[in-house]
PDB file of C-alpha atoms and ligand atoms in Angstrom:
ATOM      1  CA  UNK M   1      86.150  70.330  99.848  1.00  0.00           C
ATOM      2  CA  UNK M   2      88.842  72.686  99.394  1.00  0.00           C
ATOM      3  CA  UNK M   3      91.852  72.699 101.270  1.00  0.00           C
ATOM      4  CA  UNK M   4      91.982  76.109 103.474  1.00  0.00           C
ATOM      5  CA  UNK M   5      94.108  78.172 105.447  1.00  0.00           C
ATOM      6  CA  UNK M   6      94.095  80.725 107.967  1.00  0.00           C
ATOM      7  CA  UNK M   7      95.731  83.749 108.773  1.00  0.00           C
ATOM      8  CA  UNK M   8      95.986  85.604 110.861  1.00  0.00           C
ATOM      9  CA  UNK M   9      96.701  89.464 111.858  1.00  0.00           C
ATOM     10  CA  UNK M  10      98.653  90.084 114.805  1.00  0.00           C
ATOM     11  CA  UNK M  11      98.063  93.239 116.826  1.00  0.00           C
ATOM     12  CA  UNK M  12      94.145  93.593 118.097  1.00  0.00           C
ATOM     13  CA  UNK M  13      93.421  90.131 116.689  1.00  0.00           C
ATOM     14  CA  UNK M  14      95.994  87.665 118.858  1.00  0.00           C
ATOM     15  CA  UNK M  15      97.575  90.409 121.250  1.00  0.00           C
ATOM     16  CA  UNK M  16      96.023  93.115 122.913  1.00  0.00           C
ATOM     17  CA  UNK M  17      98.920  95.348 121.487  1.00  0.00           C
ATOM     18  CA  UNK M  18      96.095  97.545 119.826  1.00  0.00           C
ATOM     19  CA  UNK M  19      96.091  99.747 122.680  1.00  0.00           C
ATOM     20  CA  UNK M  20      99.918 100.059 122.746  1.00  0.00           C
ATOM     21  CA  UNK M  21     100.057 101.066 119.586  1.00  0.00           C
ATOM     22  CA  UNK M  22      97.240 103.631 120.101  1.00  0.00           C
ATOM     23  CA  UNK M  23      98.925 105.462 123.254  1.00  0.00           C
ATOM     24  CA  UNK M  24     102.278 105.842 121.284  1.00  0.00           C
ATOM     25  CA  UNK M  25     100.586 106.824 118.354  1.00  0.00           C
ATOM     26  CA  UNK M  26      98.567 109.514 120.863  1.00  0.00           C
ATOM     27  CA  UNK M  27     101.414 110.776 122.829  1.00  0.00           C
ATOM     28  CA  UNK M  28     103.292 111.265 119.241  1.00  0.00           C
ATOM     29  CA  UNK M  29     100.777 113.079 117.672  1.00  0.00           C
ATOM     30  CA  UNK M  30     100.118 115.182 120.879  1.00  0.00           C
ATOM     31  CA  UNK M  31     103.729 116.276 121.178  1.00  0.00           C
ATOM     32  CA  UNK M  32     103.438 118.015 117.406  1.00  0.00           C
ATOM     33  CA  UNK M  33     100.762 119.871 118.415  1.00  0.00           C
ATOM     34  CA  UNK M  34      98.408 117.637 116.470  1.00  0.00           C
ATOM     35  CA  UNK M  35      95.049 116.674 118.434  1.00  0.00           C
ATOM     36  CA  UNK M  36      94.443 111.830 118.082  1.00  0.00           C
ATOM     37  CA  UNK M  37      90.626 110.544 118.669  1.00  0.00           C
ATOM     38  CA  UNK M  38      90.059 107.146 118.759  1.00  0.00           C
ATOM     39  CA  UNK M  39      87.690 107.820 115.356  1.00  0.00           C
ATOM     40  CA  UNK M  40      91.476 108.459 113.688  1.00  0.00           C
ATOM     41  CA  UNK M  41      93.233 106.008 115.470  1.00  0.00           C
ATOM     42  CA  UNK M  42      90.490 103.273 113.653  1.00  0.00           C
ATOM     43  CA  UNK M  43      92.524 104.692 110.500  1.00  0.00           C
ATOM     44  CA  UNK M  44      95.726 103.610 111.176  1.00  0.00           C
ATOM     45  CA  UNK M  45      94.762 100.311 112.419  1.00  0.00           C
ATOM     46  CA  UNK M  46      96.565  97.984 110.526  1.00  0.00           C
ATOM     47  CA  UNK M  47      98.422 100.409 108.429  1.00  0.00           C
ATOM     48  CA  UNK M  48     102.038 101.005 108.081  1.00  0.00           C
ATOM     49  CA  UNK M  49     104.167 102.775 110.445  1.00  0.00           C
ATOM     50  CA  UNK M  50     105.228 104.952 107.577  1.00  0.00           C
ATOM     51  CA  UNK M  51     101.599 105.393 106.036  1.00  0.00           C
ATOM     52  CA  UNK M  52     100.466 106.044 109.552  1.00  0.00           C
ATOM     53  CA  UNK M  53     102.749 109.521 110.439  1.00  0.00           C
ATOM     54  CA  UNK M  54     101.655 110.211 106.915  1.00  0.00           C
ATOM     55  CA  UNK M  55      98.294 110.353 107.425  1.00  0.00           C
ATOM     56  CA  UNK M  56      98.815 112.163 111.106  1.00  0.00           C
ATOM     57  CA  UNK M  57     100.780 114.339 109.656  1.00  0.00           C
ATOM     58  CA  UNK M  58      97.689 114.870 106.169  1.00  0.00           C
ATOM     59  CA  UNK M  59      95.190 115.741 109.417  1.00  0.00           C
ATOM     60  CA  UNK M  60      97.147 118.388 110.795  1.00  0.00           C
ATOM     61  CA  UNK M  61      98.202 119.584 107.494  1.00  0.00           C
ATOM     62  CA  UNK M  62     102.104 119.812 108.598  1.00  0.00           C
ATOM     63  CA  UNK M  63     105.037 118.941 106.459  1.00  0.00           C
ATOM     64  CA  UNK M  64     108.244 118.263 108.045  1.00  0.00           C
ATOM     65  CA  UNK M  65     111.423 117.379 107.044  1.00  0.00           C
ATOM     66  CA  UNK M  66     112.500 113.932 106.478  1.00  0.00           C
ATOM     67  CA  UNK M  67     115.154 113.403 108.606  1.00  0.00           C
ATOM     68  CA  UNK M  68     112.113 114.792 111.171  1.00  0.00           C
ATOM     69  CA  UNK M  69     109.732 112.497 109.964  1.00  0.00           C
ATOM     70  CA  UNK M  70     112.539 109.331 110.705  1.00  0.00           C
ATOM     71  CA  UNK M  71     113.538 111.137 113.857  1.00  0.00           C
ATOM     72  CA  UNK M  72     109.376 110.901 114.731  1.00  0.00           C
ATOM     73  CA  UNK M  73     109.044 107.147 113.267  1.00  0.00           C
ATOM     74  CA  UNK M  74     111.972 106.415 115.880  1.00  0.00           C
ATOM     75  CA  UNK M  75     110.210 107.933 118.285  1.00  0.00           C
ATOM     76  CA  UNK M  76     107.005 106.703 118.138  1.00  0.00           C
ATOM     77  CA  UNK M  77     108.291 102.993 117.894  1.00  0.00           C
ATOM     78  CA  UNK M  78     111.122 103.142 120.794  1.00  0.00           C
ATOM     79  CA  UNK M  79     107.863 104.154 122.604  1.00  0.00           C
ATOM     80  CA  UNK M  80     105.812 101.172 121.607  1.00  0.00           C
ATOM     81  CA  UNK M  81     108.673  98.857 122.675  1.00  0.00           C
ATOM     82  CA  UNK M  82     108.641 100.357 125.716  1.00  0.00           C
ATOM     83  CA  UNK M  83     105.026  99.409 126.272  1.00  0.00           C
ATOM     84  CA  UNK M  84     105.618  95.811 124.677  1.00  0.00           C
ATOM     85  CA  UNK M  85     108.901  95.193 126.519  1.00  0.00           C
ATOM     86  CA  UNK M  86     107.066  93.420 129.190  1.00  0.00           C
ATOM     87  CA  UNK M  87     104.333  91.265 127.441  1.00  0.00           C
ATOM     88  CA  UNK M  88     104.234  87.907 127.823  1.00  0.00           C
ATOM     89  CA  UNK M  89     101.413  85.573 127.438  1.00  0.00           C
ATOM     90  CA  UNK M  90      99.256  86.795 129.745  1.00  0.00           C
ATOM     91  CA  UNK M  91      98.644  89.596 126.755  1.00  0.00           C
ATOM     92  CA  UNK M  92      97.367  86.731 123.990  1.00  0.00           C
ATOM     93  CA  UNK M  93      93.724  87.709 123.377  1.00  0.00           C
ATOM     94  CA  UNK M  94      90.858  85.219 124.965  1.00  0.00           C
ATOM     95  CA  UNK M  95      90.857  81.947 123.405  1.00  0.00           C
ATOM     96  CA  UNK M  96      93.033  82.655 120.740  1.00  0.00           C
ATOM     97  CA  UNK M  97      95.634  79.914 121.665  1.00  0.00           C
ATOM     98  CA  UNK M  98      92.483  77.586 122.057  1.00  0.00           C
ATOM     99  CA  UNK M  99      91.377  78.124 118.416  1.00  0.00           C
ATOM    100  CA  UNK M 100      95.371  77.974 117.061  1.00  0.00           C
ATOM    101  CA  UNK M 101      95.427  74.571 119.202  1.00  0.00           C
ATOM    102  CA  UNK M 102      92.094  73.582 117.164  1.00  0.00           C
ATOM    103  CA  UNK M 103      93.315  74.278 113.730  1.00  0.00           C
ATOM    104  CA  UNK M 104      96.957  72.112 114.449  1.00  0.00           C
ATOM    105  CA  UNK M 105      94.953  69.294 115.391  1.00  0.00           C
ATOM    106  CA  UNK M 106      92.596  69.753 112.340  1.00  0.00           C
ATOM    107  CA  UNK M 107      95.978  70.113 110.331  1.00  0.00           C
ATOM    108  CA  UNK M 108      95.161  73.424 109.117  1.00  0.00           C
ATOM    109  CA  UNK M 109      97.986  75.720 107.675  1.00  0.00           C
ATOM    110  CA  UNK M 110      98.231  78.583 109.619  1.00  0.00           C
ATOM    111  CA  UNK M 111      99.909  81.820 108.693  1.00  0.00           C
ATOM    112  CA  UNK M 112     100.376  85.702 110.420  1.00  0.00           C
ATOM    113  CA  UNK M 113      99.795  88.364 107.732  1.00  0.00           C
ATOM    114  CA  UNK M 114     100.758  91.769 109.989  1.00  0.00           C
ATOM    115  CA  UNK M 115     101.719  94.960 108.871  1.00  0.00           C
ATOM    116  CA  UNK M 116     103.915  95.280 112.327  1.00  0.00           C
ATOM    117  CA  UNK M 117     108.279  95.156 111.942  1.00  0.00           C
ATOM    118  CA  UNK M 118     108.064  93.852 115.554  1.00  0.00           C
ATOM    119  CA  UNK M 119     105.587  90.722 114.873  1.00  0.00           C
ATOM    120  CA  UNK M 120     108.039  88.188 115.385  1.00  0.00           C
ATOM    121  CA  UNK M 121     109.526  90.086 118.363  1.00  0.00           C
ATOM    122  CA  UNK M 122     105.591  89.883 119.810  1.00  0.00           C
ATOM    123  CA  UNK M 123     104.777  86.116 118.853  1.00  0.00           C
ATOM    124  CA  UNK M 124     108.134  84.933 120.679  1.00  0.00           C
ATOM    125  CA  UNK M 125     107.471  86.992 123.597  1.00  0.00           C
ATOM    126  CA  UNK M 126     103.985  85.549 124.247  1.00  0.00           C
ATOM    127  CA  UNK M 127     105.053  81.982 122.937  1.00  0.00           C
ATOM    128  CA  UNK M 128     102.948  81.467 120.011  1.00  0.00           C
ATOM    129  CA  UNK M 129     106.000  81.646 117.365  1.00  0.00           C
ATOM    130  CA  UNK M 130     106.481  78.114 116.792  1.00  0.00           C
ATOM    131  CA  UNK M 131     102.253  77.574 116.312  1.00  0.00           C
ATOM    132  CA  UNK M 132     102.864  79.472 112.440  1.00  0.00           C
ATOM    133  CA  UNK M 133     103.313  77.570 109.226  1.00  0.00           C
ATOM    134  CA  UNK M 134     104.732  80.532 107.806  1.00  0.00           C
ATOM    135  CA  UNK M 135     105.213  84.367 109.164  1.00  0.00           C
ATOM    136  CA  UNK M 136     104.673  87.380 106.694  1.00  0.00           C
ATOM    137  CA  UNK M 137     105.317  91.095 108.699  1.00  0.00           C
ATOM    138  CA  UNK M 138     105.951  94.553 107.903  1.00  0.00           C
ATOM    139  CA  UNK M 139     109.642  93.875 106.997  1.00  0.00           C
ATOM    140  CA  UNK M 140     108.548  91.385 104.377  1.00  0.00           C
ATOM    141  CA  UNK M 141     105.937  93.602 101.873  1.00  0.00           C
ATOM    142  CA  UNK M 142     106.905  97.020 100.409  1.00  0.00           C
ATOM    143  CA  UNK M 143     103.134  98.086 100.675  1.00  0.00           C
ATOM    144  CA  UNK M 144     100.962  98.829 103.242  1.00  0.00           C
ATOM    145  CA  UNK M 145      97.362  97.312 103.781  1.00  0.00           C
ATOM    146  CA  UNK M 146      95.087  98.105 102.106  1.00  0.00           C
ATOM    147  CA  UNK M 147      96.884  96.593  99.614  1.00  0.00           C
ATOM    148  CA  UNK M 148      96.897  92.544  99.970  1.00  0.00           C
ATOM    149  CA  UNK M 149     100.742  91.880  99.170  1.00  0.00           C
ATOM    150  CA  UNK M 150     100.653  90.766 102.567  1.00  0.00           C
ATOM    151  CA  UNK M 151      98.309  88.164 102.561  1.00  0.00           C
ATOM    152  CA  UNK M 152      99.190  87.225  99.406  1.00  0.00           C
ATOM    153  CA  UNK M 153     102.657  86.494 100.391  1.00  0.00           C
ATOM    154  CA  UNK M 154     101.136  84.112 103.140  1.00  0.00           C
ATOM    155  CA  UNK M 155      99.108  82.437 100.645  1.00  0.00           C
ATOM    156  CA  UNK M 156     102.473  81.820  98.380  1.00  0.00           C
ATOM    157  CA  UNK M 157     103.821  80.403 100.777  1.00  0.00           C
ATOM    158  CA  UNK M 158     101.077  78.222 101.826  1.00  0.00           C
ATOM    159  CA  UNK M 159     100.298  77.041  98.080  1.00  0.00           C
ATOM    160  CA  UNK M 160      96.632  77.833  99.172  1.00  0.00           C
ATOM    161  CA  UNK M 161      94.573  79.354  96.908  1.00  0.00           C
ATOM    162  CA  UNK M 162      93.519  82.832  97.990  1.00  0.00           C
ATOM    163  CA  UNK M 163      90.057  81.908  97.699  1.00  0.00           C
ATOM    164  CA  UNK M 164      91.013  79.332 100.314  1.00  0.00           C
ATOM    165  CA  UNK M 165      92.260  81.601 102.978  1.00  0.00           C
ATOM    166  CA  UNK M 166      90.511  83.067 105.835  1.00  0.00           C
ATOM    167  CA  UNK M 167      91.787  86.066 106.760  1.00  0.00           C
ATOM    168  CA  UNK M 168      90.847  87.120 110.827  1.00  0.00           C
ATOM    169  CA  UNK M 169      91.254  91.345 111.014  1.00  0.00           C
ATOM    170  CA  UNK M 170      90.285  93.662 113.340  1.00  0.00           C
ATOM    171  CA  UNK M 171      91.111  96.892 111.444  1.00  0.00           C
ATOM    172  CA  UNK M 172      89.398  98.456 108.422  1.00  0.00           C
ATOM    173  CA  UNK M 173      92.621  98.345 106.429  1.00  0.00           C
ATOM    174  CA  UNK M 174      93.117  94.324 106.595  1.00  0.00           C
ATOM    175  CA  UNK M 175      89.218  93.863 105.897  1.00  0.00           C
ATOM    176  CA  UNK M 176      89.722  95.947 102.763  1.00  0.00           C
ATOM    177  CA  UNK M 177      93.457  93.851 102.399  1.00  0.00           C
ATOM    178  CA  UNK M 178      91.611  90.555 102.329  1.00  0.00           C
ATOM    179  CA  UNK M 179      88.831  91.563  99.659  1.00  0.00           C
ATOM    180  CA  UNK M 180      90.810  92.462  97.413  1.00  0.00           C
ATOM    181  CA  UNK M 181      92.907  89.352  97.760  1.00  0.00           C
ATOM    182  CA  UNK M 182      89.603  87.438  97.009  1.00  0.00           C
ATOM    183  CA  UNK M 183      90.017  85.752 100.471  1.00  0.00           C
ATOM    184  CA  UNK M 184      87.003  85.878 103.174  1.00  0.00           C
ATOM    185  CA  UNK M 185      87.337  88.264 105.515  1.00  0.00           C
ATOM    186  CA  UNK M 186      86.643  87.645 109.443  1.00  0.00           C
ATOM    187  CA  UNK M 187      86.395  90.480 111.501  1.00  0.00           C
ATOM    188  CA  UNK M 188      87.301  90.447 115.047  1.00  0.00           C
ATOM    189  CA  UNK M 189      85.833  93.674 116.307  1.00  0.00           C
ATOM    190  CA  UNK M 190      82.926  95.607 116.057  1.00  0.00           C
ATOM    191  CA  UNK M 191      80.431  94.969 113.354  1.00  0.00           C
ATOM    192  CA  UNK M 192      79.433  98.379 112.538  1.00  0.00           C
ATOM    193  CA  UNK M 193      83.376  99.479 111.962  1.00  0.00           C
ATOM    194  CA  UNK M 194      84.021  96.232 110.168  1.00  0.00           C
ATOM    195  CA  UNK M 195      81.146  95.671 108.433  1.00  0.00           C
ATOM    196  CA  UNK M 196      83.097  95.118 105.082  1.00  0.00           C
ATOM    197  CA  UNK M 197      83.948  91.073 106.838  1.00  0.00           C
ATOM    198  CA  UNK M 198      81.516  88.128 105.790  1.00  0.00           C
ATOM    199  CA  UNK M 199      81.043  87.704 109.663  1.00  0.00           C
ATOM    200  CA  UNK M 200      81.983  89.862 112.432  1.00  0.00           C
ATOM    201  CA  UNK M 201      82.872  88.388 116.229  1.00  0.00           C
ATOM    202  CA  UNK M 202      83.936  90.655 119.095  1.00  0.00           C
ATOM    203  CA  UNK M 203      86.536  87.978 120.319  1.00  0.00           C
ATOM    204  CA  UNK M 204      87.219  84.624 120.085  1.00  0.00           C
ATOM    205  CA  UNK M 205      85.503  83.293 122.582  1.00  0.00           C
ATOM    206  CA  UNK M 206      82.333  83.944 120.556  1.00  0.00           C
ATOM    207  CA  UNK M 207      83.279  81.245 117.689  1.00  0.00           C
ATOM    208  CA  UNK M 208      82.742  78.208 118.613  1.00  0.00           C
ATOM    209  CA  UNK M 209      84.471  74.820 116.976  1.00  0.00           C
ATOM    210  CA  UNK M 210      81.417  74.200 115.117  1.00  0.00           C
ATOM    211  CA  UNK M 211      81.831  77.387 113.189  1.00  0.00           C
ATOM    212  CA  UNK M 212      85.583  76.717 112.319  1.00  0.00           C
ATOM    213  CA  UNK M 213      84.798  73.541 111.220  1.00  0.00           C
ATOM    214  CA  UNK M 214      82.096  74.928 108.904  1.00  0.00           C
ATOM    215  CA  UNK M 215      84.931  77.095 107.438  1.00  0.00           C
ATOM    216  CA  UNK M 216      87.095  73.814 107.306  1.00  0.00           C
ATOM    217  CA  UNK M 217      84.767  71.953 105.194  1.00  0.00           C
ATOM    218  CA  UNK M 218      82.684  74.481 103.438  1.00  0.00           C
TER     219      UNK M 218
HETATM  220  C1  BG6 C 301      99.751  96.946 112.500  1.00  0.00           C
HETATM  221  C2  BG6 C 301      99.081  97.831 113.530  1.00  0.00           C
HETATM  222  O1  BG6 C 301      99.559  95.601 112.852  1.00  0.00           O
HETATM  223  O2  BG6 C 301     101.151  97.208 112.448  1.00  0.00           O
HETATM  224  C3  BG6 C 301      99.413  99.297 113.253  1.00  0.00           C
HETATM  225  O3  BG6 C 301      97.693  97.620 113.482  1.00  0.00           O
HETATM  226  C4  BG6 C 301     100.904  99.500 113.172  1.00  0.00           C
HETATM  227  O4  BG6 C 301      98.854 100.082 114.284  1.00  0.00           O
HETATM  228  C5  BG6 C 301     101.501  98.566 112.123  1.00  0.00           C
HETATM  229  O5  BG6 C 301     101.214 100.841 112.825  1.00  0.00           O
HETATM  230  C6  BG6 C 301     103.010  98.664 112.026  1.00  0.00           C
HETATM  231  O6  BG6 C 301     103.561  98.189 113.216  1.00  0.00           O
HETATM  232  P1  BG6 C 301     105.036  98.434 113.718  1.00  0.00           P
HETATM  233  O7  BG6 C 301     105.135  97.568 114.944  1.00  0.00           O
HETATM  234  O8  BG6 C 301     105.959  97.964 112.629  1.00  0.00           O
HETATM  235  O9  BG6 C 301     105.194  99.883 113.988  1.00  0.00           O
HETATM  236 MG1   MG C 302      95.347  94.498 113.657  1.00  0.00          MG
END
């Protein structure tokens, strides 16, 4: 038995700040004249606030300036806080402090690999900051998943072997991230968007103990 660890992404995998993210992203786009599905919005999950006005703006085929695009960037997140202002831990995603609970007791190490510059902000507002071994956000990597610098770092800092790490990611981008980190990929989500994980759950309250364990061992 190897020794493992787990990390975790933050928004859409332990918050429901997916759907934040998502309506700023919307009302953002919208107010350039630039039309957001939900199909794009699947793009930017997980990505980089940066990488994501990028690609908004590579859809709509605008170039700004780039004291616009910082003025935008701005924008976009002083209307995410606004959303996340109020969270507390009634916005931690089903069983998700459960399963963190499970792993301390099993003396796992436990990391968050997130793309976001307000992850800490998040996991101290819903009371989960002091459950991580080690924290590893957007203000730590200078690229964006898909790369794996990210999870990487968490690994570092863990002294875990990436092939030891399991990686749980609801966006395409992380999936992709934790491949190429040679780490094993479990999507929280829906299996035909994240088909690139080794096993897909829609939530956590579809993986049992028995399952983790499995992982624990294998
Ligand atoms: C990721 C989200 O976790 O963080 C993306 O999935 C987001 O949607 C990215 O763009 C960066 O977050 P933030 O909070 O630094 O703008
Ligand atoms: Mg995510």
């Amino acid at each position: 038995m190897n020794k493992k660890a787990f990390i975790f992404d933050l928004d859409g995998v332990i918050v429901d700040t997916a759907k934040y993210h998502y309506l700023a992203w919307k009302k953002l786009a919208n107010s350039i004249g630039v039309d957001f599905t939900e199909i794009q919005n699947e793009q930017l999950k997980g990505v980089s606030r940066v990488k994501s006005l990028e690609k908004i703006l590579s859809w709509s085929n605008k170039t700004i300036s780039e004291d616009q695009f910082m003025e935008l960037m701005t924008k976009k997140n002083d209307d995410y806080l606004s959303y996340i202002a109020k969270m507390d831990e009634s916005e931690i995603l089903p069983d998700v402090t459960n399963i963190l609970d499970y792993l301390i007791e099993k003396k796992q190490p436990i990391a968050l690999g997130s793309a976001s510059k307000n992850a800490r902000e998040i996991l101290k507002k819903v009371n989960l900051y002091n459950k991580f071994d080690v924290i590893v956000d957007g203000n730590d990597v200078t690229e964006a998943k898909p790369n794996p610098e990210v999870f990487l770092i968490a690994a570092n800092k863990l002294n875990i072997n990436p092939e030891n790490c399991i990686v749980f990611e609801d966006s395409v981008a992380g999936v992709q991230a934790a491949n190429i980190a040679k780490m094993i990929p479990i999507g929280i989500g829906r299996k035909e968007v994240l088909h690139e994980a080794d096993d897909v759950f829609t939530d956590f309250t579809e993986m049992s103990t028995g399952y983790l364990k499995e992982l624990i061992i294998k």
